[in-house]
Amino acid sequence: MWLGKTTMPGLLKINSTLRVTEKIIEGLLWLSALITILVTIGIIWVLLSESIGFFKEVSIVEFLTEKEWTPLFANKKFGIMPLVAGTLLTTLIAIAVALPIGLTIAIYLNEYAHARMKQIVKPMLEVLATIPTVVYGFFALTVVTPFLQQFIPGLAGFNALSAGIVMGIMIIPMISSLSEDAISSVPRSLREAAYGMGSTRLQTSFGVMVPAASSGIIVSVILAISRAVGETMIVAVAAGQQPRLTMNPLVPIETITTYIVQVSMGDVPQGSLEYKTIFAAGITLFVFTFALNNLSFWIKKKYQEKYD
Amino acid sequence: MSKKHNKLEAKNLNAYYGDFHALKNINIAMDEKNVTAFIGPSGCGKSTFLRTLNRMNDYIEGFRVEGDILLDGRDIYAKDVRVDELRKEVGMVFQKPNPFPKSIFENVVYGLKIQGIKKKSILEEAAEQSLRQAALWEEVKDKLDKSALALSGGQQQRLCIARALAISPSVLLMDEPASALDPISTAKIEELIYELKNDYTIVIVTHNMQQAGRVSDYTAFFYMGELVEYNKTKSMFTSPKNERTQNYITGRFG
Amino acid sequence: MTNSELNRLKDKAFQVFGIFCTFIGLVVLAIFLIDIVVEGAKRLDWDFLTSLPSRRASKAGIMTAWVGTLWILVLTTLIALPLGVAAGVYLEEYGKKGRWANFLEINIANLAGVPSIIYGLLGLEIFVRQMRLGSSLLAGALTLSLLILPIIIVTTREAIKAVPRSIRDGSYALGASKWQTVWNQVLPASFGSILTGIILALSRAVGETAPLIVIGALAYVPFTPSSPLDEFTVLPIQIFNWTSRPQEAFLTNAAAAIIVLLLLTFLLNGIAVYLRNRQQRKVKW
């Protein structure tokens, strides 16, 4: 007992083992949390160590300025720009689809729809986010591309357009639900003030709610961009494997992610320059998504301070 | 009758939440097997003081104590004191009934089980004894395996008292134990307190002056972190020495 | 037309557009599901589920793929669940607020945003090469575990946070230690929500393709794996492989395999939603 007076014999002994167990458990829990740090260090270490080998053989200047990416051909060129262009093109199309639709849904659910409808529609939209991306790829290749080819004669079998559109559909729920959260956290008083002055729902939405929730909406868009940049299977299936420095959505292109998949599927020997290219491509991808994610955290933090 | 000894004592006690000076130089000694009531307007420090008596505030960031609190003459904030052992000696009942989302039986024997006591017969005996002491046995003896959350508020609070009694503490701290209950349940709790003081030293925080008058032997009046007056309840209520006490008791503020 | 009439008209127009946008995604989803079912149902039969892969589309089946997926599901659960819950408990109950906690939090948020293919590169280097596990089930499960770890940690923390202070106080007041309180009170009370989060995370892992391709999971495995160190394939990779082939018949196979994969994903999500609803109907604190 607390003074050492023992009403039950043996109790103190049990408790001292308990105390040791307690410390061991805390140590194990701490280790588990530490693993998250190790994962980050691991990612950075793996990407850096392999791509340093790459940059010993290929200059950074060539990597950033060369306009062709042909590491698997006889005439090797190592310019990342075509892959970056392909990634940006599909991302741009995806956001062009997802932003207007997602934001409209967010506004509609907040200002127009009944609470009951919101309850039903939101989880249904989230189904879109649970479908495996390879399945979206199949959809882009076998349904969307043939469908679009009826209207756009020049559309190739593999193209950025279908992949981008389907990716956009996939990230609709991301934008709609994050934006909806942002809009519904705008203080009631602001909305009531707008209605009080005789505004319509549309005027209230675009004149008051959207501007007030703008930082939250921007965060949702940045996270969506980050997601689209890192998306792999849709583009690997439907956008092609031809690195090309173009903004033409109708022709086959290749994204950073697709390139990594392409090399992984083949028989590139470990330690070769070709093998190291996937890490150089990986670190480029990582830098993009890391910057976008942290930008969104930064905006979110500022935004929270504003409302607290 | 032998003179009762000092069970709990605070000497020059100061407590802080960060920069906020919550308790100012408190000196008080409480006798064993008595009921001491802490009264005062909200924010006066009475609950803070109660929670320093079993070190419940240890988990609050930025909280610190200076001075001594003695339990049977030993400083409970001393380095070699195990907080979990202290709490087996000083039980606590909270403002809102907080039964665990488990069966009634599991609630009562929880304190014993975590001490490593597994034998069913001991647990069952302890459960019956504690529930009887808490005047709940007759109401729940046929549904010990039912969820504690299905009990009424008053029953839940008595279950929480039984739970605290099961580990046989010598002190029972009660933080406004009836404030969330209806008048009938409140009366039952008060009766129970009257019974329990035969075996336990009880410290009760209450905002209800009549309740303090009904259940306690001694009353301590706190105001703005200070212990203003401490005396036998009867004397305090009939002839308060301090003007602030008088104003509070007669309902002029608070 | 007066100004206010015009405004009201615009308002109505936007409402119609809102309904259109809300349902376009769902309509596309429906078209897609119908297309898949019509296409895949032709091929989906008992033979398809129990056949090994083949170079002839009409003979090829998904036996190795779905067995591989189940293996991955079980192994990933065994690795990610204890690790994620333990880390979540540490961060929420033990970790002191301050710079270190902030750093851990930002780090986890960052990990959640790392593209899955990057986890593939990590797994390739660490598990496949350094730890010499090869392109095995274990290497795949470890890779996917790291991928879903942030999700599990975040849901665990949220679930634990929802357990009211009074339950912890009650336990501490009875002399329970920190771990006793966590193990006996906090975890049981938040178990339902944690489980929901874990199942959602697993449904994500089941659909992942890219990281497994990168660590070298094969499209053609002529046997079903029998130990965690065996090579393997999974449903998404099989689908990817068939989708990339020019012959129409393989696309039909892919559609049939997609039906199986979607059933599994929807099943997991359905369980999670069911658990969440049941959780919400339980007694409020």
Coordinates of N, CA and C in Angstrom, one line a residue, chain A residues 18 21-22 25-26 28-40 42-43 45-47 49-50 100-105 107-109 112 117 121 124-125 127-128 130-139 141-143 158 169 172 200-203 205-206 226-227 229-233 236-237 241 256-258 260-261 264-265 268 270 275 278-279 281-283 285-286 289-290 293-294 297, chain C residues 4 7-8 10-12 14-15 17-19 21-26 28-29 31-33 35-36 39 82-83 85-87 89-91 94 100 103-104 106-119 121-122 124-126 129-130 146 149 153 177-180 200 203-204 206-210 213-216 219 236-237 239-241 243-244 251-252 254-255 258 261-262 265-266 269:
Chain A
L18 N 4.4 -5.1 -11.9 CA 3.5 -4.3 -12.7 C 4.2 -3.0 -13.2
T21 N 6.5 -3.8 -16.0 CA 5.7 -4.0 -17.2 C 5.3 -2.7 -17.8
E22 N 4.8 -1.8 -16.9 CA 4.3 -0.5 -17.3 C 5.4 0.2 -18.1
I25 N 6.0 -1.5 -21.5 CA 4.9 -1.2 -22.5 C 5.0 0.2 -23.0
E26 N 5.3 1.1 -22.1 CA 5.5 2.5 -22.6 C 6.6 2.6 -23.7
L28 N 7.6 0.1 -25.7 CA 7.1 -0.5 -26.9 C 6.2 0.5 -27.7
L29 N 5.4 1.2 -27.0 CA 4.5 2.1 -27.6 C 5.3 3.2 -28.2
W30 N 6.3 3.7 -27.5 CA 7.2 4.7 -28.0 C 7.9 4.3 -29.3
L31 N 8.3 3.0 -29.3 CA 9.0 2.5 -30.5 C 8.1 2.5 -31.7
S32 N 6.8 2.1 -31.4 CA 5.8 2.1 -32.5 C 5.7 3.5 -33.1
A33 N 5.6 4.5 -32.2 CA 5.5 5.9 -32.7 C 6.7 6.3 -33.5
L34 N 7.9 5.8 -33.0 CA 9.2 6.1 -33.6 C 9.2 5.6 -35.0
I35 N 8.6 4.5 -35.3 CA 8.6 3.9 -36.6 C 8.2 4.9 -37.7
T36 N 7.2 5.7 -37.3 CA 6.7 6.7 -38.3 C 7.9 7.6 -38.8
I37 N 8.7 7.9 -37.8 CA 9.9 8.8 -38.2 C 10.9 8.0 -39.0
L38 N 11.1 6.7 -38.6 CA 12.0 5.8 -39.4 C 11.5 5.7 -40.9
V39 N 10.2 5.6 -41.1 CA 9.6 5.5 -42.4 C 10.0 6.7 -43.2
T40 N 9.8 7.9 -42.6 CA 10.2 9.1 -43.4 C 11.7 9.1 -43.7
G42 N 13.6 6.6 -43.9 CA 13.8 5.5 -44.9 C 13.5 6.0 -46.3
I43 N 12.3 6.6 -46.5 CA 11.9 7.1 -47.8 C 13.0 8.1 -48.4
W45 N 16.1 8.5 -47.4 CA 17.4 7.8 -47.6 C 17.4 7.0 -48.9
V46 N 16.4 6.2 -49.1 CA 16.3 5.3 -50.3 C 16.3 6.2 -51.5
L47 N 15.5 7.2 -51.5 CA 15.4 8.0 -52.8 C 16.7 8.8 -53.0
S49 N 19.9 8.1 -51.8 CA 21.1 7.3 -52.0 C 21.1 6.7 -53.4
E50 N 19.9 6.3 -53.9 CA 19.9 5.7 -55.3 C 20.0 6.8 -56.3
P100 N -14.7 22.3 -60.4 CA -16.1 22.9 -60.6 C -17.2 21.9 -60.0
I101 N -17.0 20.6 -60.3 CA -18.1 19.7 -59.9 C -18.0 19.6 -58.4
G102 N -16.9 19.4 -57.8 CA -16.7 19.2 -56.4 C -17.2 20.4 -55.6
L103 N -16.8 21.6 -56.1 CA -17.2 22.8 -55.3 C -18.7 23.0 -55.4
T104 N -19.2 22.8 -56.6 CA -20.7 23.0 -56.8 C -21.4 22.0 -55.9
I105 N -21.0 20.8 -55.8 CA -21.6 19.8 -54.9 C -21.5 20.3 -53.4
I107 N -21.3 23.4 -52.3 CA -22.2 24.5 -52.1 C -23.7 24.0 -52.2
Y108 N -24.0 23.2 -53.1 CA -25.3 22.7 -53.2 C -25.8 21.9 -51.9
L109 N -24.9 21.1 -51.4 CA -25.2 20.3 -50.2 C -25.4 21.2 -49.0
Y112 N -28.5 24.4 -50.4 CA -29.7 24.1 -51.1 C -30.3 22.8 -50.6
M117 N -31.0 14.7 -47.4 CA -30.3 14.4 -48.7 C -28.8 14.4 -48.5
V121 N -26.4 11.5 -49.7 CA -25.5 11.7 -50.8 C -24.0 11.6 -50.5
M124 N -22.6 8.2 -50.4 CA -22.6 7.6 -51.7 C -21.5 8.2 -52.6
L125 N -21.2 9.5 -52.4 CA -20.1 10.1 -53.2 C -18.8 9.5 -52.7
V127 N -18.2 6.5 -52.0 CA -17.9 5.3 -52.7 C -16.9 5.5 -53.8
L128 N -17.1 6.6 -54.5 CA -16.1 6.9 -55.6 C -14.7 6.8 -55.2
T130 N -13.5 4.9 -52.8 CA -13.0 3.6 -52.3 C -12.7 2.6 -53.5
I131 N -13.1 3.0 -54.7 CA -12.8 2.1 -55.8 C -11.3 2.0 -56.1
P132 N -10.8 0.8 -56.2 CA -9.3 0.8 -56.5 C -9.0 1.5 -57.8
T133 N -7.8 2.1 -57.9 CA -7.6 3.0 -59.0 C -7.3 2.2 -60.3
V134 N -6.9 0.9 -60.2 CA -6.7 0.1 -61.4 C -8.0 -0.1 -62.1
V135 N -9.1 -0.1 -61.3 CA -10.4 -0.3 -61.9 C -10.8 1.0 -62.6
Y136 N -10.4 2.1 -62.1 CA -10.7 3.4 -62.8 C -9.9 3.4 -64.1
G137 N -8.7 2.8 -64.1 CA -7.9 2.7 -65.3 C -8.6 1.9 -66.4
F138 N -9.1 0.8 -66.0 CA -9.9 0.0 -66.9 C -11.0 0.7 -67.5
F139 N -11.7 1.5 -66.7 CA -12.9 2.3 -67.1 C -12.4 3.3 -68.1
L141 N -9.8 3.3 -70.1 CA -9.3 2.7 -71.3 C -10.5 2.1 -72.1
T142 N -11.4 1.4 -71.5 CA -12.4 0.6 -72.2 C -13.7 1.3 -72.4
V143 N -14.0 2.3 -71.6 CA -15.3 3.0 -71.7 C -15.1 4.5 -72.2
F158 N -4.4 5.5 -76.3 CA -3.9 6.0 -75.0 C -3.8 7.5 -75.1
I169 N -13.0 12.4 -61.8 CA -14.1 11.8 -61.2 C -13.8 11.2 -59.8
I172 N -13.4 13.8 -57.1 CA -14.5 14.7 -56.7 C -14.8 14.6 -55.2
T200 N -30.0 36.1 -52.4 CA -30.5 34.8 -52.8 C -29.4 33.8 -52.2
R201 N -29.8 32.5 -52.3 CA -28.8 31.5 -51.9 C -27.6 31.5 -52.7
L202 N -27.7 31.8 -54.0 CA -26.6 31.8 -54.9 C -25.7 33.0 -54.5
Q203 N -26.3 34.2 -54.2 CA -25.5 35.3 -53.9 C -24.8 35.1 -52.5
S205 N -23.9 32.2 -51.3 CA -22.9 31.2 -51.5 C -21.6 31.9 -52.0
F206 N -21.8 32.5 -53.2 CA -20.6 33.0 -53.9 C -20.1 34.4 -53.3
S226 N -2.1 17.1 -55.2 CA -1.1 16.2 -54.7 C -1.5 14.8 -55.0
R227 N -2.7 14.5 -54.7 CA -3.2 13.1 -55.0 C -3.1 12.8 -56.5
V229 N -1.1 14.1 -58.7 CA 0.3 14.0 -59.2 C 0.8 12.6 -58.9
G230 N 0.4 12.1 -57.7 CA 1.0 10.8 -57.3 C 0.2 9.6 -57.8
E231 N -1.0 9.9 -58.5 CA -1.8 8.8 -58.9 C -1.1 8.0 -60.0
T232 N -1.2 6.7 -59.9 CA -0.4 5.8 -60.8 C -1.2 5.0 -61.8
M233 N -2.1 4.2 -61.3 CA -2.7 3.1 -62.1 C -3.6 3.6 -63.2
A236 N -1.2 4.7 -65.8 CA -0.4 3.6 -66.3 C -1.3 2.8 -67.3
V237 N -2.6 2.7 -67.0 CA -3.4 1.9 -67.9 C -3.8 2.7 -69.1
Q241 N 2.6 5.2 -72.6 CA 4.0 5.1 -72.1 C 4.9 5.8 -73.0
I256 N 5.4 10.5 -64.5 CA 6.5 10.1 -63.6 C 6.1 8.7 -63.1
T257 N 4.9 8.6 -62.6 CA 4.5 7.3 -61.9 C 4.5 6.2 -62.9
T258 N 3.9 6.5 -64.1 CA 3.9 5.4 -65.1 C 5.2 4.9 -65.4
I260 N 7.8 4.7 -63.6 CA 8.3 3.8 -62.5 C 7.7 2.4 -62.7
V261 N 6.4 2.4 -63.0 CA 5.7 1.1 -63.2 C 6.3 0.4 -64.4
S264 N 9.6 -1.1 -63.5 CA 9.4 -2.2 -62.5 C 8.9 -3.5 -63.2
M265 N 8.1 -3.3 -64.3 CA 7.5 -4.5 -65.0 C 8.6 -5.2 -65.8
V268 N 15.0 -4.8 -65.7 CA 16.2 -3.9 -65.6 C 17.0 -4.4 -64.5
Q270 N 19.4 -4.6 -61.3 CA 19.7 -3.8 -60.2 C 21.1 -3.2 -60.3
Y275 N 18.1 1.3 -63.7 CA 17.4 1.0 -62.5 C 17.4 2.3 -61.6
I278 N 14.5 5.2 -61.8 CA 13.2 5.2 -61.2 C 13.3 5.9 -59.8
F279 N 14.5 5.9 -59.2 CA 14.6 6.6 -57.9 C 14.7 8.1 -58.2
A281 N 13.3 9.6 -60.7 CA 11.9 10.0 -61.0 C 11.1 10.0 -59.7
G282 N 11.4 9.1 -58.8 CA 10.7 9.0 -57.5 C 10.9 10.2 -56.7
I283 N 12.2 10.7 -56.7 CA 12.5 11.8 -55.8 C 11.9 13.1 -56.4
L285 N 9.0 13.2 -57.9 CA 7.6 13.0 -57.5 C 7.4 13.4 -56.0
F286 N 8.4 12.9 -55.2 CA 8.3 13.1 -53.8 C 8.4 14.6 -53.5
T289 N 5.0 16.3 -54.3 CA 3.9 16.1 -53.3 C 4.2 16.6 -51.9
F290 N 5.5 16.5 -51.6 CA 5.9 17.0 -50.2 C 5.6 18.5 -50.2
N293 N 1.8 19.1 -50.0 CA 1.2 18.7 -48.7 C 1.5 19.8 -47.7
N294 N 2.8 20.2 -47.6 CA 3.2 21.1 -46.6 C 2.6 22.5 -46.8
F297 N -0.8 22.2 -45.3 CA -0.7 22.2 -43.8 C -0.6 23.7 -43.3
Chain C
S4 N -34.4 41.5 -59.4 CA -34.5 40.5 -58.4 C -35.1 39.2 -59.1
N7 N -32.2 37.5 -60.5 CA -31.4 36.9 -59.4 C -32.0 35.6 -59.0
R8 N -33.4 35.6 -58.9 CA -34.0 34.4 -58.5 C -33.9 33.3 -59.6
K10 N -31.3 33.0 -61.6 CA -29.9 32.5 -61.5 C -29.8 31.5 -60.4
D11 N -30.5 31.8 -59.3 CA -30.5 31.0 -58.1 C -31.1 29.6 -58.5
K12 N -32.2 29.6 -59.2 CA -32.8 28.3 -59.6 C -31.9 27.5 -60.5
F14 N -28.7 27.6 -60.7 CA -27.6 27.0 -60.0 C -28.1 25.8 -59.3
Q15 N -29.3 25.8 -58.7 CA -29.8 24.7 -58.0 C -29.9 23.4 -59.0
F17 N -28.1 23.0 -61.6 CA -26.7 22.6 -61.9 C -26.1 21.8 -60.7
G18 N -26.5 22.2 -59.5 CA -26.0 21.5 -58.3 C -26.5 20.1 -58.3
I19 N -27.8 19.9 -58.6 CA -28.3 18.6 -58.6 C -27.6 17.7 -59.7
C21 N -24.5 18.2 -60.9 CA -23.2 17.8 -60.5 C -23.2 16.7 -59.4
T22 N -24.1 16.8 -58.5 CA -24.2 15.9 -57.4 C -24.4 14.5 -58.0
F23 N -25.2 14.4 -59.0 CA -25.5 13.1 -59.5 C -24.7 12.6 -60.7
I24 N -23.9 13.5 -61.3 CA -23.1 13.1 -62.4 C -22.1 12.0 -62.0
G25 N -21.5 12.2 -60.9 CA -20.5 11.2 -60.4 C -21.2 9.9 -60.2
L26 N -22.3 10.0 -59.6 CA -23.0 8.7 -59.2 C -23.5 8.0 -60.5
V28 N -22.2 8.3 -63.5 CA -21.0 7.7 -64.2 C -20.6 6.4 -63.5
L29 N -20.6 6.4 -62.1 CA -20.3 5.2 -61.4 C -21.3 4.1 -61.7
I31 N -23.1 3.7 -64.5 CA -22.8 3.3 -65.9 C -21.7 2.3 -65.9
F32 N -20.6 2.7 -65.2 CA -19.4 1.9 -65.1 C -19.7 0.5 -64.5
L33 N -20.4 0.5 -63.4 CA -20.6 -0.7 -62.7 C -21.4 -1.7 -63.6
D35 N -21.6 -1.6 -66.9 CA -20.7 -2.0 -67.9 C -19.8 -3.2 -67.5
I36 N -19.3 -3.1 -66.3 CA -18.4 -4.1 -65.8 C -19.1 -5.4 -65.6
E39 N -20.1 -7.0 -68.8 CA -18.9 -7.6 -69.5 C -18.4 -8.8 -68.7
P82 N -1.3 -3.9 -34.8 CA -0.7 -3.6 -33.5 C 0.2 -2.4 -33.6
L83 N 0.9 -2.2 -34.7 CA 1.8 -1.1 -34.8 C 1.1 0.2 -34.8
V85 N -2.1 0.9 -33.9 CA -2.8 1.2 -32.6 C -1.8 1.6 -31.5
A86 N -0.7 0.9 -31.4 CA 0.3 1.3 -30.4 C 0.8 2.7 -30.6
A87 N 1.1 3.0 -31.9 CA 1.6 4.4 -32.1 C 0.5 5.4 -31.8
V89 N -1.9 5.1 -29.6 CA -2.1 5.2 -28.2 C -0.9 6.0 -27.6
Y90 N 0.3 5.8 -28.1 CA 1.4 6.6 -27.6 C 1.2 8.1 -27.8
L91 N 0.9 8.4 -29.0 CA 0.8 9.8 -29.3 C -0.4 10.5 -28.6
Y94 N 0.4 9.1 -24.1 CA 1.7 9.2 -23.5 C 2.5 10.4 -23.9
W100 N 8.2 18.0 -30.0 CA 8.3 16.7 -30.4 C 7.0 16.1 -30.9
F103 N 6.1 17.7 -34.2 CA 6.9 17.1 -35.2 C 6.3 15.8 -35.7
L104 N 6.0 14.9 -34.7 CA 5.5 13.6 -35.0 C 4.2 13.7 -35.8
I106 N 3.1 16.3 -37.7 CA 3.3 16.8 -39.1 C 3.9 15.7 -39.9
N107 N 4.8 14.9 -39.3 CA 5.4 13.8 -40.0 C 4.4 12.8 -40.5
I108 N 3.4 12.5 -39.6 CA 2.4 11.5 -40.0 C 1.5 12.0 -41.1
A109 N 1.2 13.3 -40.9 CA 0.3 13.9 -42.0 C 1.1 13.9 -43.3
N110 N 2.4 14.1 -43.3 CA 3.2 14.0 -44.5 C 3.2 12.6 -45.1
L111 N 3.4 11.6 -44.2 CA 3.4 10.2 -44.7 C 2.1 9.9 -45.4
A112 N 1.0 10.4 -44.8 CA -0.3 10.1 -45.4 C -0.4 10.6 -46.8
G113 N 0.4 11.7 -47.1 CA 0.3 12.3 -48.4 C 1.3 11.8 -49.4
V114 N 2.2 10.9 -49.0 CA 3.2 10.3 -49.9 C 2.5 9.4 -50.9
P115 N 2.8 9.6 -52.2 CA 2.1 8.7 -53.1 C 2.5 7.2 -52.9
S116 N 1.5 6.3 -53.2 CA 1.7 4.9 -52.8 C 2.9 4.3 -53.6
I117 N 3.2 4.8 -54.7 CA 4.3 4.2 -55.5 C 5.6 4.5 -54.8
I118 N 5.7 5.6 -54.1 CA 7.0 5.9 -53.4 C 7.2 4.8 -52.3
Y119 N 6.1 4.4 -51.6 CA 6.2 3.3 -50.7 C 6.7 2.1 -51.3
L121 N 8.9 2.0 -53.8 CA 10.4 2.2 -53.9 C 11.0 1.9 -52.6
L122 N 10.4 2.4 -51.5 CA 10.9 2.1 -50.1 C 11.0 0.6 -49.9
L124 N 10.9 -1.9 -52.0 CA 11.9 -2.5 -52.9 C 13.3 -2.5 -52.3
E125 N 13.7 -1.3 -51.9 CA 15.1 -1.2 -51.4 C 15.2 -1.9 -50.0
I126 N 14.3 -1.6 -49.1 CA 14.5 -2.1 -47.7 C 14.1 -3.6 -47.6
R129 N 15.4 -5.9 -51.1 CA 16.9 -6.1 -51.3 C 17.6 -6.1 -49.9
Q130 N 17.5 -5.1 -49.1 CA 18.3 -5.1 -47.9 C 18.0 -6.3 -46.9
L146 N 3.2 -0.2 -44.0 CA 3.7 1.2 -43.8 C 2.8 2.2 -44.5
L149 N -0.3 2.7 -42.3 CA 0.0 3.0 -40.9 C -0.5 4.4 -40.6
I153 N -3.1 5.2 -37.5 CA -2.7 6.0 -36.4 C -3.7 7.1 -36.2
S177 N -3.1 2.3 -13.1 CA -1.9 2.9 -13.7 C -2.4 3.4 -15.1
K178 N -1.5 4.1 -15.7 CA -1.8 4.6 -17.1 C -2.1 3.5 -18.0
W179 N -1.3 2.5 -18.1 CA -1.5 1.4 -19.1 C -2.8 0.6 -18.7
Q180 N -3.0 0.4 -17.4 CA -4.2 -0.3 -17.0 C -5.4 0.5 -17.4
L200 N -11.3 0.2 -43.1 CA -11.3 1.2 -44.2 C -9.8 1.2 -44.7
S203 N -9.2 -1.9 -46.8 CA -9.9 -1.9 -48.1 C -9.0 -1.1 -49.0
R204 N -8.4 -0.1 -48.5 CA -7.4 0.7 -49.3 C -6.3 -0.2 -49.7
V206 N -6.1 -3.4 -50.0 CA -6.6 -4.5 -51.0 C -6.6 -4.0 -52.4
G207 N -6.9 -2.7 -52.6 CA -7.0 -2.2 -54.0 C -5.6 -1.7 -54.5
E208 N -4.6 -1.6 -53.7 CA -3.3 -1.0 -54.1 C -2.6 -1.9 -55.1
T209 N -2.1 -1.3 -56.2 CA -1.5 -2.0 -57.2 C 0.0 -1.5 -57.4
A210 N 0.2 -0.2 -57.5 CA 1.5 0.3 -57.8 C 2.6 -0.1 -56.9
I213 N 3.6 -3.7 -57.6 CA 4.3 -3.8 -58.9 C 5.8 -3.4 -58.7
V214 N 6.0 -2.3 -58.0 CA 7.4 -1.9 -57.8 C 8.2 -2.9 -57.0
I215 N 7.6 -3.5 -56.0 CA 8.4 -4.4 -55.3 C 8.6 -5.8 -56.0
G216 N 8.0 -5.9 -57.2 CA 8.2 -7.0 -58.0 C 7.2 -8.1 -57.9
A219 N 2.8 -10.9 -62.4 CA 1.5 -11.1 -62.9 C 1.2 -12.6 -63.1
P236 N -5.5 -6.9 -58.1 CA -5.3 -5.6 -58.9 C -4.2 -5.8 -59.9
I237 N -3.2 -6.6 -59.6 CA -2.1 -6.8 -60.6 C -2.6 -7.6 -61.7
I239 N -5.6 -7.8 -62.8 CA -6.5 -6.9 -63.6 C -5.6 -6.0 -64.5
F240 N -4.6 -5.4 -63.9 CA -3.7 -4.5 -64.6 C -3.1 -5.3 -65.8
N241 N -2.6 -6.5 -65.5 CA -2.0 -7.3 -66.6 C -2.9 -7.6 -67.7
T243 N -5.7 -6.0 -68.5 CA -6.1 -4.8 -69.1 C -5.1 -4.3 -70.1
S244 N -3.8 -4.6 -69.8 CA -2.8 -4.1 -70.8 C -2.6 -4.9 -72.0
L251 N -9.7 -8.5 -71.8 CA -10.5 -7.5 -71.2 C -11.7 -8.0 -70.4
T252 N -12.3 -9.0 -71.0 CA -13.5 -9.7 -70.4 C -13.0 -10.3 -69.1
A254 N -10.5 -9.3 -67.3 CA -10.2 -8.2 -66.4 C -11.5 -7.8 -65.7
A255 N -12.6 -7.6 -66.5 CA -13.9 -7.2 -66.0 C -14.4 -8.2 -64.9
I258 N -12.5 -7.7 -61.9 CA -12.9 -6.5 -61.2 C -14.1 -6.7 -60.4
L261 N -12.9 -8.1 -57.2 CA -12.2 -7.1 -56.4 C -13.2 -6.1 -55.8
L262 N -14.1 -5.7 -56.6 CA -15.1 -4.7 -56.1 C -16.0 -5.3 -55.0
T265 N -13.9 -5.1 -51.9 CA -13.8 -3.7 -51.4 C -15.1 -3.3 -50.8
F266 N -16.2 -3.5 -51.5 CA -17.5 -3.0 -51.0 C -17.8 -3.8 -49.7
N269 N -15.9 -2.2 -46.9 CA -16.5 -0.9 -46.6 C -17.8 -1.0 -46.0

